[in-house]
mmCIF file with all atom_site columns, C-alpha atoms in Angstrom:
data_model
loop_
_atom_site.group_PDB
_atom_site.id
_atom_site.type_symbol
_atom_site.label_atom_id
_atom_site.label_alt_id
_atom_site.label_comp_id
_atom_site.label_asym_id
_atom_site.label_entity_id
_atom_site.label_seq_id
_atom_site.pdbx_PDB_ins_code
_atom_site.Cartn_x
_atom_site.Cartn_y
_atom_site.Cartn_z
_atom_site.occupancy
_atom_site.B_iso_or_equiv
_atom_site.pdbx_formal_charge
_atom_site.auth_seq_id
_atom_site.auth_comp_id
_atom_site.auth_asym_id
_atom_site.auth_atom_id
_atom_site.pdbx_PDB_model_num
ATOM 1  C CA . UNK A 1 1  ? 36.878  -55.419 86.827 1.00 0.00 ? 18 UNK A CA 1
ATOM 2  C CA . UNK A 1 2  ? 38.218  -58.310 84.777 1.00 0.00 ? 19 UNK A CA 1
ATOM 3  C CA . UNK A 1 3  ? 37.643  -56.289 81.608 1.00 0.00 ? 20 UNK A CA 1
ATOM 4  C CA . UNK A 1 4  ? 39.699  -53.406 83.021 1.00 0.00 ? 21 UNK A CA 1
ATOM 5  C CA . UNK A 1 5  ? 42.510  -55.758 84.021 1.00 0.00 ? 22 UNK A CA 1
ATOM 6  C CA . UNK A 1 6  ? 42.651  -57.207 80.508 1.00 0.00 ? 23 UNK A CA 1
ATOM 7  C CA . UNK A 1 7  ? 42.627  -53.717 78.973 1.00 0.00 ? 24 UNK A CA 1
ATOM 8  C CA . UNK A 1 8  ? 45.467  -52.579 81.262 1.00 0.00 ? 25 UNK A CA 1
ATOM 9  C CA . UNK A 1 9  ? 47.536  -55.652 80.416 1.00 0.00 ? 26 UNK A CA 1
ATOM 10 C CA . UNK A 1 10 ? 47.026  -54.983 76.697 1.00 0.00 ? 27 UNK A CA 1
ATOM 11 C CA . UNK A 1 11 ? 48.079  -51.337 77.139 1.00 0.00 ? 28 UNK A CA 1
ATOM 12 C CA . UNK A 1 12 ? 51.197  -52.418 79.046 1.00 0.00 ? 29 UNK A CA 1
ATOM 13 C CA . UNK A 1 13 ? 52.073  -54.871 76.267 1.00 0.00 ? 30 UNK A CA 1
ATOM 14 C CA . UNK A 1 14 ? 51.648  -52.195 73.571 1.00 0.00 ? 31 UNK A CA 1
ATOM 15 C CA . UNK A 1 15 ? 53.707  -49.705 75.569 1.00 0.00 ? 32 UNK A CA 1
ATOM 16 C CA . UNK A 1 16 ? 56.500  -52.260 76.021 1.00 0.00 ? 33 UNK A CA 1
ATOM 17 C CA . UNK A 1 17 ? 56.500  -53.030 72.288 1.00 0.00 ? 34 UNK A CA 1
ATOM 18 C CA . UNK A 1 18 ? 56.577  -49.317 71.468 1.00 0.00 ? 35 UNK A CA 1
ATOM 19 C CA . UNK A 1 19 ? 59.525  -48.686 73.787 1.00 0.00 ? 36 UNK A CA 1
ATOM 20 C CA . UNK A 1 20 ? 61.372  -51.711 72.378 1.00 0.00 ? 37 UNK A CA 1
ATOM 21 C CA . UNK A 1 21 ? 60.831  -50.527 68.813 1.00 0.00 ? 38 UNK A CA 1
ATOM 22 C CA . UNK A 1 22 ? 62.095  -47.019 69.645 1.00 0.00 ? 39 UNK A CA 1
ATOM 23 C CA . UNK A 1 23 ? 64.983  -47.870 71.965 1.00 0.00 ? 40 UNK A CA 1
ATOM 24 C CA . UNK A 1 24 ? 65.744  -51.462 71.072 1.00 0.00 ? 41 UNK A CA 1
ATOM 25 C CA . UNK A 1 25 ? 65.116  -54.555 73.189 1.00 0.00 ? 42 UNK A CA 1
ATOM 26 C CA . UNK A 1 26 ? 65.973  -54.578 76.873 1.00 0.00 ? 43 UNK A CA 1
ATOM 27 C CA . UNK A 1 27 ? 69.565  -55.618 77.455 1.00 0.00 ? 44 UNK A CA 1
ATOM 28 C CA . UNK A 1 28 ? 69.870  -59.106 78.830 1.00 0.00 ? 45 UNK A CA 1
ATOM 29 C CA . UNK A 1 29 ? 71.649  -59.347 82.161 1.00 0.00 ? 46 UNK A CA 1
ATOM 30 C CA . UNK A 1 30 ? 75.194  -60.627 81.925 1.00 0.00 ? 47 UNK A CA 1
ATOM 31 C CA . UNK A 1 31 ? 75.636  -64.251 82.814 1.00 0.00 ? 48 UNK A CA 1
ATOM 32 C CA . UNK A 1 32 ? 77.052  -64.753 86.294 1.00 0.00 ? 49 UNK A CA 1
ATOM 33 C CA . UNK A 1 33 ? 80.490  -66.316 86.226 1.00 0.00 ? 50 UNK A CA 1
ATOM 34 C CA . UNK A 1 34 ? 80.792  -69.677 87.908 1.00 0.00 ? 51 UNK A CA 1
ATOM 35 C CA . UNK A 1 35 ? 84.065  -70.314 89.752 1.00 0.00 ? 52 UNK A CA 1
ATOM 36 C CA . UNK A 1 36 ? 85.853  -73.405 88.497 1.00 0.00 ? 53 UNK A CA 1
ATOM 37 C CA . UNK A 1 37 ? 88.148  -75.200 90.953 1.00 0.00 ? 54 UNK A CA 1
ATOM 38 C CA . UNK A 1 38 ? 91.711  -75.597 89.678 1.00 0.00 ? 55 UNK A CA 1
ATOM 39 C CA . UNK A 1 39 ? 94.215  -78.108 90.996 1.00 0.00 ? 56 UNK A CA 1
ATOM 40 C CA . UNK A 1 40 ? 97.451  -76.279 91.703 1.00 0.00 ? 57 UNK A CA 1
ATOM 41 C CA . UNK A 1 41 ? 100.705 -78.111 91.151 1.00 0.00 ? 58 UNK A CA 1
ATOM 42 C CA . UNK A 1 42 ? 102.564 -78.660 94.439 1.00 0.00 ? 59 UNK A CA 1
ATOM 43 C CA . UNK A 1 43 ? 106.158 -77.451 94.603 1.00 0.00 ? 60 UNK A CA 1
#
């Protein structure tokens, strides 16, 4: 079974590389904005 697992992993890796070469790399998720506290001037 270990041999089959290794073969499947290799096939998945090749398929991923093939898709990336045809369609381009997967888009990276946009960075989540972090709220920054701002001191408001008192009136």
